[in-house]
Short mmCIF file of C-alpha atoms in Angstrom, two decimals:
data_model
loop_
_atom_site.label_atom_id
_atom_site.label_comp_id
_atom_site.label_asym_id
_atom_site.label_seq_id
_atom_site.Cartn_x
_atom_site.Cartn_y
_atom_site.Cartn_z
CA UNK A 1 0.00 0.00 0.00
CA UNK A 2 3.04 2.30 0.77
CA UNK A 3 4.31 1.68 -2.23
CA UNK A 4 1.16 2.30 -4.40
CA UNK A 5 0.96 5.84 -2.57
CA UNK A 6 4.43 6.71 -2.93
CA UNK A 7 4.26 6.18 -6.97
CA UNK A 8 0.57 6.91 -7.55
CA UNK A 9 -1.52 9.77 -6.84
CA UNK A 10 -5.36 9.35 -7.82
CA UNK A 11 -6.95 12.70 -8.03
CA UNK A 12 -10.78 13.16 -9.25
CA UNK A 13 -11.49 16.30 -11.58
CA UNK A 14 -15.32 16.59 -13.01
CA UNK A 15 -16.31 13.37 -14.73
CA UNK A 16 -12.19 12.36 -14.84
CA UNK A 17 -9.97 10.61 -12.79
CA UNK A 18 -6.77 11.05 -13.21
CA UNK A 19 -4.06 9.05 -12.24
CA UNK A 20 -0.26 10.87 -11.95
CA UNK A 21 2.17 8.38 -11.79
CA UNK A 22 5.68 9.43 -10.42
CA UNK A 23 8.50 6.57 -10.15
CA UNK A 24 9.68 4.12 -13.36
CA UNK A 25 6.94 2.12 -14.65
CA UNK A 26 8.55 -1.89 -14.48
CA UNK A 27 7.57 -5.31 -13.79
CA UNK A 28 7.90 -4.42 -10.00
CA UNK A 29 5.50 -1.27 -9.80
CA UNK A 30 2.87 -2.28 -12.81
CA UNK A 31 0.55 -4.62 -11.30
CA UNK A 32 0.36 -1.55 -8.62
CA UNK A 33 -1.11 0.65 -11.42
CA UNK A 34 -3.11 -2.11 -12.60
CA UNK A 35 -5.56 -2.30 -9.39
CA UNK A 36 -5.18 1.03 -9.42
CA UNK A 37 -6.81 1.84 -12.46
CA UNK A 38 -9.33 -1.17 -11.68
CA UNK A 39 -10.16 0.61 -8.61
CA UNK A 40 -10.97 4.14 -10.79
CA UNK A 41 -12.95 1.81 -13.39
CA UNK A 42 -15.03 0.71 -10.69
CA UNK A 43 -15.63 4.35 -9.38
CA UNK A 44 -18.02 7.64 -10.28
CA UNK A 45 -15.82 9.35 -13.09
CA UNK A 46 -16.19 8.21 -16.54
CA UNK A 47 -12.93 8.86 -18.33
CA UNK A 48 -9.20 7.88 -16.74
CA UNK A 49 -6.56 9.42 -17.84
CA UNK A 50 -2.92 8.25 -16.44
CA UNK A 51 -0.48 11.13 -16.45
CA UNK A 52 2.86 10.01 -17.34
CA UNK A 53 5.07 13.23 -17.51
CA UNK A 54 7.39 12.29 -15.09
CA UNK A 55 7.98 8.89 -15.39
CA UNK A 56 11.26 8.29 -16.61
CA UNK A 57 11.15 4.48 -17.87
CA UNK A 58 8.14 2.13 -18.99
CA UNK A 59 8.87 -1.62 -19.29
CA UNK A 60 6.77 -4.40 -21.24
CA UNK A 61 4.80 -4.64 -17.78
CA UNK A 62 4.19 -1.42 -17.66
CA UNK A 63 2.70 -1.29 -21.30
CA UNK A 64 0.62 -4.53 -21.01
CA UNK A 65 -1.52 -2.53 -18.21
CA UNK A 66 -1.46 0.20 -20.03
CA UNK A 67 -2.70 -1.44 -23.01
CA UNK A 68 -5.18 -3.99 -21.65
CA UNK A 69 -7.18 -1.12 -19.32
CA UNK A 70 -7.35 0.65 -22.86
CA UNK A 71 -8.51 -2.30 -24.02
CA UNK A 72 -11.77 -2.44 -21.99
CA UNK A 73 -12.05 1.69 -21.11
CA UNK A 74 -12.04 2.04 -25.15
CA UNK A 75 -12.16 5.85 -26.39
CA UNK A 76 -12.94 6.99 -22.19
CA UNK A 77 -8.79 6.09 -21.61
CA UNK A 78 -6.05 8.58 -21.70
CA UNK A 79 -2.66 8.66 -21.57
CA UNK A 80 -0.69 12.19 -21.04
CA UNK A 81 2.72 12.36 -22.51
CA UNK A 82 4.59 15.18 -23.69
CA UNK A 83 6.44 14.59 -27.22
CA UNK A 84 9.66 14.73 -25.21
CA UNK A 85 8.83 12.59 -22.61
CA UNK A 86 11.74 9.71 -22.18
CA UNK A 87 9.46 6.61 -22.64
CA UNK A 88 7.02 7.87 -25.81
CA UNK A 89 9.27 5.74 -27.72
CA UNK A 90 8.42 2.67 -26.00
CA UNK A 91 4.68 3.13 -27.36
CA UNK A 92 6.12 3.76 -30.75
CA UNK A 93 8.52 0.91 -30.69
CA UNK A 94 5.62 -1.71 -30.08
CA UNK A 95 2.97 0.09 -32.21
CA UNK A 96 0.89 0.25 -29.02
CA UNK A 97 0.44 4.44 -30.07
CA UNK A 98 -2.21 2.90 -32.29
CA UNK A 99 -4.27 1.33 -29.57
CA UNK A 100 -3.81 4.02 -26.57
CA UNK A 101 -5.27 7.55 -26.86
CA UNK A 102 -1.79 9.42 -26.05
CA UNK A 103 -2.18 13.23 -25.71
CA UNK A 104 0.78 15.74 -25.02
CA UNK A 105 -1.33 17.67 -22.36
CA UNK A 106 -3.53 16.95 -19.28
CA UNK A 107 -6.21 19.25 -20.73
CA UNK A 108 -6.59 17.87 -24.45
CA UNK A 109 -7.19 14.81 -22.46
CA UNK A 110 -9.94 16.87 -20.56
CA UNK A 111 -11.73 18.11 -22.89
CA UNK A 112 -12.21 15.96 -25.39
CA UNK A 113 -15.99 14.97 -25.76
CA UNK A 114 -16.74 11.43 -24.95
CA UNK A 115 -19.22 10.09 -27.39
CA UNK A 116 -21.77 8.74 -25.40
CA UNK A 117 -21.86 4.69 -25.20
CA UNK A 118 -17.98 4.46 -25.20
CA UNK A 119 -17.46 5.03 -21.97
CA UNK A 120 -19.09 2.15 -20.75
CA UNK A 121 -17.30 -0.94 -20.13
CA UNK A 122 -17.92 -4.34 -18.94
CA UNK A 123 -17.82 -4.37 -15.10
CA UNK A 124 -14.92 -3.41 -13.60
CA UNK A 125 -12.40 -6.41 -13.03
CA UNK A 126 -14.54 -8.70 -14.81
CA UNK A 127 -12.51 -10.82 -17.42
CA UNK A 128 -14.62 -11.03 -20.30
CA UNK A 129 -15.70 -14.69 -21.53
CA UNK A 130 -12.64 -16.04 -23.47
CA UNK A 131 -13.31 -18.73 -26.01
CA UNK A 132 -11.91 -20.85 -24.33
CA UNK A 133 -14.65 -20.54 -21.34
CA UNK A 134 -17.44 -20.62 -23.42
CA UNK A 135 -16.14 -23.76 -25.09
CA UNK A 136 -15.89 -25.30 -21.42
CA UNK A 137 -18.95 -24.02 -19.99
CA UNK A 138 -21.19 -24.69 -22.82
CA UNK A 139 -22.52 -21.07 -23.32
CA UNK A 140 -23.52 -19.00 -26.45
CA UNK A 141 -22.75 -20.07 -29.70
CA UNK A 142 -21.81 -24.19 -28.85
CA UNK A 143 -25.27 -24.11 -26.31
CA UNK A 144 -27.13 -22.51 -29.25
CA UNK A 145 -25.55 -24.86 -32.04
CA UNK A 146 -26.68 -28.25 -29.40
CA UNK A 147 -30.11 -27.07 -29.19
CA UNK A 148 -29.87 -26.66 -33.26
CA UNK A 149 -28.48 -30.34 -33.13
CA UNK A 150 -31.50 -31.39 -30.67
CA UNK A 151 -33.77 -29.94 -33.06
CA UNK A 152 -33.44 -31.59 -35.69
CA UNK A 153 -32.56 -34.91 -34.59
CA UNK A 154 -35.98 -34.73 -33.52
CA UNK A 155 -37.03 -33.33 -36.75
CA UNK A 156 -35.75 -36.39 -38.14
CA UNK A 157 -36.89 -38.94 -35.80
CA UNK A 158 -40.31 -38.09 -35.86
CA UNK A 159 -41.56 -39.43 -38.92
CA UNK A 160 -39.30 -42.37 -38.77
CA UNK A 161 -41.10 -43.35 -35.59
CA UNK A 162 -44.14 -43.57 -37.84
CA UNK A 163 -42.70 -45.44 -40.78
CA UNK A 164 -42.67 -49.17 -39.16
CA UNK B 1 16.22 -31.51 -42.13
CA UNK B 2 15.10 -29.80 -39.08
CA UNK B 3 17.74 -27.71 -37.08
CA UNK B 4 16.38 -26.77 -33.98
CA UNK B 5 18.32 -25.07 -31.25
CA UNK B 6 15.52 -23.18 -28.23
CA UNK B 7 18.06 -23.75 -25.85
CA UNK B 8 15.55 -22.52 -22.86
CA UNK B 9 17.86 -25.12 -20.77
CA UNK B 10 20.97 -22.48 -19.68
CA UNK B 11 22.74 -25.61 -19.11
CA UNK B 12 23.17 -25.96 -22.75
CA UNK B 13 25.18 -23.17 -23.30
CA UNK B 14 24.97 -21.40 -26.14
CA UNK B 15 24.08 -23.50 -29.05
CA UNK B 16 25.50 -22.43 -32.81
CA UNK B 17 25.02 -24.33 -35.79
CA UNK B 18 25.73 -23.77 -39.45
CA UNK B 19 22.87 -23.66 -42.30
CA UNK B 20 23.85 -23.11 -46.00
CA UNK B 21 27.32 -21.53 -44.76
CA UNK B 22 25.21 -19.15 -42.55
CA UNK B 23 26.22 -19.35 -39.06
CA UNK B 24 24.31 -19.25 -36.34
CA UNK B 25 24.28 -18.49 -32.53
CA UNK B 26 21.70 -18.05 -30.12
CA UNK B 27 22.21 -17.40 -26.30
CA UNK B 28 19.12 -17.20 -23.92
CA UNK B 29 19.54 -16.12 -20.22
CA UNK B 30 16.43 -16.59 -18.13
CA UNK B 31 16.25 -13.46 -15.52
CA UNK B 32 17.00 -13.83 -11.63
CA UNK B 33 19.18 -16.87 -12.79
CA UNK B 34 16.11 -19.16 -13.45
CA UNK B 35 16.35 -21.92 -15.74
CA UNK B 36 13.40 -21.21 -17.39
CA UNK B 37 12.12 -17.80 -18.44
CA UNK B 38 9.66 -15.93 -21.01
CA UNK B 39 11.53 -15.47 -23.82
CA UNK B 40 12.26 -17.81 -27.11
CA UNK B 41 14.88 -17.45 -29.70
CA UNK B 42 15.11 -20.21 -32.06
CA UNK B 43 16.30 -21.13 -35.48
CA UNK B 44 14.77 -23.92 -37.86
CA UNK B 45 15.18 -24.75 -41.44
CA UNK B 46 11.40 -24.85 -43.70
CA UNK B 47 13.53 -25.95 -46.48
CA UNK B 48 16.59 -26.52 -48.04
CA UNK B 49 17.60 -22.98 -48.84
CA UNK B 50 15.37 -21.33 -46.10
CA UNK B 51 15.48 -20.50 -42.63
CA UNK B 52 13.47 -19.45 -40.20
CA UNK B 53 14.47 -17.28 -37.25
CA UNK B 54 11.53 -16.83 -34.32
CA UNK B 55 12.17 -14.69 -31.29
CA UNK B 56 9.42 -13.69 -29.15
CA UNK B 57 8.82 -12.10 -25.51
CA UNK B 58 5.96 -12.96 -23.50
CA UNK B 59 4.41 -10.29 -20.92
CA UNK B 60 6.22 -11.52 -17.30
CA UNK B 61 9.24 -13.02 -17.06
CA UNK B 62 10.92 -16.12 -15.40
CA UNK B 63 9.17 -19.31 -14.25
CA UNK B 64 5.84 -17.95 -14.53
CA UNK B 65 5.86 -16.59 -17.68
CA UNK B 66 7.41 -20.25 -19.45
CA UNK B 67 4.57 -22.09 -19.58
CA UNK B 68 2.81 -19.36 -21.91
CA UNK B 69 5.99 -18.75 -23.54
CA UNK B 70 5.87 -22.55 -24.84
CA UNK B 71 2.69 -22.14 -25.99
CA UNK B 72 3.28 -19.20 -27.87
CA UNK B 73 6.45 -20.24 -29.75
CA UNK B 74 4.60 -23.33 -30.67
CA UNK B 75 1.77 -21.31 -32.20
CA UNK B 76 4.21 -19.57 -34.45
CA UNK B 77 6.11 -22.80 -35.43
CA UNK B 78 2.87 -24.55 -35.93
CA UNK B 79 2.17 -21.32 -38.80
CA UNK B 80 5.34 -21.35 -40.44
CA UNK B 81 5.48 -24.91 -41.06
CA UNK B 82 2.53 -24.58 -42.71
CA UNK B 83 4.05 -22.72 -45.24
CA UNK B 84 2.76 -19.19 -44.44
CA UNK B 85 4.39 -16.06 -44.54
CA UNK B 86 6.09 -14.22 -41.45
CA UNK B 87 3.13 -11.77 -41.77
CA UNK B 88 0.36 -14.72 -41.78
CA UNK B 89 2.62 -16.56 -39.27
CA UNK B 90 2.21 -13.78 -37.01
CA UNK B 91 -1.56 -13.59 -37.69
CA UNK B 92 -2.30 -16.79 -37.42
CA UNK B 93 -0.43 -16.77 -33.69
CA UNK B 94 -2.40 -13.96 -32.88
CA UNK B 95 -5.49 -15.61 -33.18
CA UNK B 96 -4.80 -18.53 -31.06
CA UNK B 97 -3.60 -16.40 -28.57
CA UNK B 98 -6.69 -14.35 -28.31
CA UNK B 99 -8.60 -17.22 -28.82
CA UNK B 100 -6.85 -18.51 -25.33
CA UNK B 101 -6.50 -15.64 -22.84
CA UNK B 102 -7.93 -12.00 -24.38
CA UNK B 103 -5.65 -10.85 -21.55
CA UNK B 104 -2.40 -11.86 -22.95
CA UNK B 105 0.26 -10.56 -24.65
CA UNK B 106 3.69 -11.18 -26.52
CA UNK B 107 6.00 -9.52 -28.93
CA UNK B 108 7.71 -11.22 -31.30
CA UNK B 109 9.98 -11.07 -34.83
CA UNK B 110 9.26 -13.96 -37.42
CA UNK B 111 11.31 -13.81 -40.16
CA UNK B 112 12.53 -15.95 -43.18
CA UNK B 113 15.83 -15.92 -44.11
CA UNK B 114 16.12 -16.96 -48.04
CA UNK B 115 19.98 -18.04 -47.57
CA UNK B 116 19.91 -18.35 -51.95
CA UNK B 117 18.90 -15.15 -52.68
CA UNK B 118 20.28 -13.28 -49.52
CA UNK B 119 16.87 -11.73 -48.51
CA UNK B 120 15.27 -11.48 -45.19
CA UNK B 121 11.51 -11.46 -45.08
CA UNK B 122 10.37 -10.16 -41.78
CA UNK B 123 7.43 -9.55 -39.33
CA UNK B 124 7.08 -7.76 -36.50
CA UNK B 125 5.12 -7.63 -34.01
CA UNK B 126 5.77 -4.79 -31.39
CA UNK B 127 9.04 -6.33 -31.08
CA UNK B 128 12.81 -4.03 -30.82
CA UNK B 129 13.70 -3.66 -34.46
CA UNK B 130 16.33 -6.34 -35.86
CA UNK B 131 19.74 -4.84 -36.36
CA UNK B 132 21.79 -5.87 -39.95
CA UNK B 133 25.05 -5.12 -40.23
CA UNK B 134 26.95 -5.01 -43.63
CA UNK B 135 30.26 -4.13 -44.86
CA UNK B 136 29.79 -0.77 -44.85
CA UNK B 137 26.46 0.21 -43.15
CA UNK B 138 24.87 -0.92 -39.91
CA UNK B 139 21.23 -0.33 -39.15
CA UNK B 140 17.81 -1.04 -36.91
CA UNK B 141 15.02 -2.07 -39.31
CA UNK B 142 12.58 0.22 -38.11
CA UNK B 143 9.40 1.42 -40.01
CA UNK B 144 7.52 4.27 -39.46
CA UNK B 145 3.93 2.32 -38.47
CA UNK B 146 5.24 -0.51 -35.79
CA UNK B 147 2.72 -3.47 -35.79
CA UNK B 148 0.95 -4.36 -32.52
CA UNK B 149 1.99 -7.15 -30.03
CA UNK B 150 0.06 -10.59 -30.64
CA UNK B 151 -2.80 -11.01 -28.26
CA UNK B 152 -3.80 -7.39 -28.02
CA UNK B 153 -6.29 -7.19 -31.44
CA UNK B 154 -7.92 -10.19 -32.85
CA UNK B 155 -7.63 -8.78 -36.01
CA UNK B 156 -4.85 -6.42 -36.84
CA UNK B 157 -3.51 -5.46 -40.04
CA UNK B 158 0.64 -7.36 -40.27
CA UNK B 159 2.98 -6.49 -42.47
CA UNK B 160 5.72 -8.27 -44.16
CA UNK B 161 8.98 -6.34 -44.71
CA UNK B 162 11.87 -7.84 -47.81
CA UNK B 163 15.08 -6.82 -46.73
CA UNK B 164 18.31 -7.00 -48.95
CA UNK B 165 20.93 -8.34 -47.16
CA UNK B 166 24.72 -7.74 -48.79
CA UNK B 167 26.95 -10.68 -48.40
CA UNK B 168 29.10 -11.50 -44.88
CA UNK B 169 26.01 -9.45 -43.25
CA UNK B 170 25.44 -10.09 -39.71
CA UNK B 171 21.37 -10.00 -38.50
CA UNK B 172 20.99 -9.70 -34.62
CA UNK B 173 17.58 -10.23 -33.28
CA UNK B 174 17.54 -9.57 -29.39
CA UNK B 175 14.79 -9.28 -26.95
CA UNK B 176 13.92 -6.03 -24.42
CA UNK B 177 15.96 -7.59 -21.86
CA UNK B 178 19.14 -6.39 -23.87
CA UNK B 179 18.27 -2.89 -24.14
CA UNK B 180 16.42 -2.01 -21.22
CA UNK B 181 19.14 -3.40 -18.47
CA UNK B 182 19.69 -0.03 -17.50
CA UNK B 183 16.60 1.40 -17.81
CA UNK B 184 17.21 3.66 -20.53
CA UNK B 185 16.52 2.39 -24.00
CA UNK B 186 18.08 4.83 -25.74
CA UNK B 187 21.42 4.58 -24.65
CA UNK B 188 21.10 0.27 -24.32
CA UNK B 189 20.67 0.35 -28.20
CA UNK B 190 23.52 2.23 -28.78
CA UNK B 191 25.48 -0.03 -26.51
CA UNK B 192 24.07 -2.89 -28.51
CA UNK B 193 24.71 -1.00 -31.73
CA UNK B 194 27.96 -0.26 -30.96
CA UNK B 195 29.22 -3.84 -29.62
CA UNK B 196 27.58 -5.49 -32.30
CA UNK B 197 29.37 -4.04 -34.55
CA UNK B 198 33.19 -4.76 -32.94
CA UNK B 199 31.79 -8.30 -32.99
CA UNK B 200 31.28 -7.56 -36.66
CA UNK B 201 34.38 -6.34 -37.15
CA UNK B 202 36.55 -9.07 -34.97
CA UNK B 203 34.46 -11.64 -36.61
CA UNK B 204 33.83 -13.71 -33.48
CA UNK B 205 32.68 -17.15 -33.91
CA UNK B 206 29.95 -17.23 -30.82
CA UNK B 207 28.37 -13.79 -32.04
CA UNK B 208 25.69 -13.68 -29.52
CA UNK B 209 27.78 -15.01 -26.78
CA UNK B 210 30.64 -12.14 -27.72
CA UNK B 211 28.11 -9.55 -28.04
CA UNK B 212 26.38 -10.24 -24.40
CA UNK B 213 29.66 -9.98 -23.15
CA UNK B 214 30.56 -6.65 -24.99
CA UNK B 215 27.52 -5.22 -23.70
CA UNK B 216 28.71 -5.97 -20.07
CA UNK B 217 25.48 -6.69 -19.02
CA UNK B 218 25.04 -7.44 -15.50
CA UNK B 219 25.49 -10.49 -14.03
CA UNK B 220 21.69 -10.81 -12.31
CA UNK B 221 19.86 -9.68 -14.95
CA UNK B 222 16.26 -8.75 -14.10
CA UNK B 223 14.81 -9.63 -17.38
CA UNK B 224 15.01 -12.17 -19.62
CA UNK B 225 17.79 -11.72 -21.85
CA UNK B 226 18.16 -13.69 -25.52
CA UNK B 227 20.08 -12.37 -28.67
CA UNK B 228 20.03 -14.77 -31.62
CA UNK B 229 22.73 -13.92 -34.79
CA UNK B 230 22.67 -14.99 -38.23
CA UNK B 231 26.02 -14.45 -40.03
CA UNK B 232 26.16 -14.73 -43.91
CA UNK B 233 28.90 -15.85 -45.70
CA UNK B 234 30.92 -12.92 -47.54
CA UNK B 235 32.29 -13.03 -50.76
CA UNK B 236 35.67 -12.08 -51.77
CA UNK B 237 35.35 -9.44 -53.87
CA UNK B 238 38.31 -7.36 -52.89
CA UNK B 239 41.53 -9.04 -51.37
CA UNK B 240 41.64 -5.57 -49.36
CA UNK B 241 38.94 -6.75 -47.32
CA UNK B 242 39.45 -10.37 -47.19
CA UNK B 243 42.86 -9.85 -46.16
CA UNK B 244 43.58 -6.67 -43.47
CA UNK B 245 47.33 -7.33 -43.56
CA UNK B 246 47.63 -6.43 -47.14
CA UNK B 247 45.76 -2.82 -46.58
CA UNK B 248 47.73 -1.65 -43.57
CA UNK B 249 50.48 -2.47 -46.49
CA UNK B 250 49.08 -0.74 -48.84
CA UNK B 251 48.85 2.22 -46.28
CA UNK B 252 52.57 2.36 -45.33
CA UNK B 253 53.26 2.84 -48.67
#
């Protein structure tokens, strides 16, 4: 917990919260940042934006949060770095600038207008159904193509029940 | 013929072999001195003038990340044996990944190396550029629009990049681990830049084994650290070059 506050102050601003992260960014601090953006998903404010100006190094750790909480905050997910800032070139590098929103100041990031439905997200902390758990649980589309199978099996055996 | 070296076992050492006069080294070090870790660098043949070179980088390192690691890497031979392209490769790895955990995530280089023709095929997925160095040039193969890692899009657009390579080139693929040591990218890719090429130029036998130990990288590494070298054979076009002795004569004179 000492940790997380030493490297991470959460601040809430209007609809935002805003996250202003302070230390290096790597395999040891990430997960830290991870609940804490969980924690903001889960609160009042509907966009997050993580303020990285003074964070000197971002690892593959680092980025994976960083891209997977974009991932399910969509277009409501910011990330403020300056065009000088020492670890923009790890998001070019991996192409991830594609997939994060990254804007050079905390108020671009403030004012631009959230179309309405993309805030919204699945709840927070929630892994979404993989196919892999629908294949073992037996929901949507392998439930739906069973009762398909049911169907017509019965289809079929109906008139052959009559034939004899 | 199928010549495999993953060495994920450190006790292996670093394993080199020789392919169509192209030689090749890898050297994997797990991080915290595990023997197993998250990264993969390894080197088959698809046919009897191709190679393949796969490294790759799963999120996490160490123990913890192998098992994933394993999986990955055998998504991406299971592609290329199929006969697809690095870009498809990639694509197709993508998609089982996602298909597993949409949580996920790995960067990797797939590339082709056409040992005939001389030309290096490449993909890249969100993975530190390649490095070829030639006779007289040495360079990262970066590209303005960098692909995304597998795992993070089921569908993203991959791109295969054709790369000349001159003869006696040298190709180093390395993982994050390499770079990042010191926590400041920038400067680990010069280091890397710089002792790859004095490895270039001394011609050392173990490339990625003489590199790691140009870069004086630090003994308990906290990442995973792998660098895998191809060198092609050069051909002697000018005695000058083939033979130093005879220029530092020619320079006296």
């Amino acid at each position: 917990m000492e940790a997380t506050e030493r490297m991470y102050s959460v601040e809430q601003r209007g609809d935002a919260v805003i996250i202003h992260v302070k230390g290096d960014l790597d395999v040891s601090s990430a997960p830290y940042l991870g609940s804490t953006i969980a924690l903001a998903e889960g609160g009042a404010g509907t966009r997050i934006v993580v303020q990285m100006d003074s964070c000197g190094f971002c690892d593959s750790a680092g980025l994976a949060v960083l891209a997977m909480a974009a991932k399910r905050n969509g277009s409501a997910f910011f990330v403020v770095l300056p065009a000088a800032a020492p670890c923009r070139r790890s998001f070019e590098v991996t192409g991830l600038s594609v997939l994060i929103q990254i804007v050079s100041t905390l108020q671009l990031a403030l004012d631009v207008e959230l179309t309405p439905g993309s805030a919204r997200r699945p709840a927070a902390g929630q892994k979404k159904a993989s196919a892999w758990n629908s294949i073992q649980t037996g929901g949507g589309k392998v439930a739906y193509a069973a009762s398909r199978r049911a169907a017509r099996s019965s289809l079929r055996s109906a008139p052959s029940a009559e034939l004899p | 013929m199928i010549a495999s070296l993953s060495p994920f076992d450190p006790e292996l050492g670093p394993a080199d072999s020789v392919f169509n006069r192209v030689q090749l080294s890898v050297r994997v070090t797990p991080a915290k001195r595990a023997a197993r870790g998250g990264d993969w660098c390894e080197t088959f043949a698809l046919s009897k003038d191709v190679i393949a070179l796969s490294i790759g980088d799963v999120c996490g390192h160490g123990v913890e990340a192998f098992p994933m690691m394993l999986l990955v890497r055998q998504a991406v031979r299971d592609a290329a044996l199929r006969g697809f392209d690095p870009a498809q490769t990639l694509a197709a790895a993508n998609r089982a990944i996602c298909m597993l955990d949409p949580w996920f995530y790995a960067t990797a280089i797939f590339a082709l190396l056409d040992t005939r023709r001389r030309v290096l095929t490449f993909a890249n997925a969100g993975h530190p550029p390649p490095l070829m160095i030639g006779p007289g040039s040495a360079r990262f193969l970066t590209y303005p629009a960098a692909d995304l890692p597998l795992g993070i899009r089921k569908v993203s657009i991959r791109t295969s990049r054709v790369v000349n390579t001159p003869a006696s080139a040298l190709l180093v693929l390395y993982t994050d681990g390499v770079t990042e040591y010191e926590r400041r990218p920038l400067l680990g890719e010069t280091q890397l830049f710089d002792a790859a090429r004095s490895a270039y130029a001394c011609s050392a036998p173990a490339t990625a084994l003489a590199i790691e130990e140009l870069m004086s990288l630090p003994a308990y590494n906290h990442d995973d650290v792998s660098i895998l070298t191809a060198s092609l054979p050069g051909v002697n076009l000018s005695p000058h070059l083939a033979w130093p002795h005879r220029l530092s004569h020619a320079a006296r004179s």
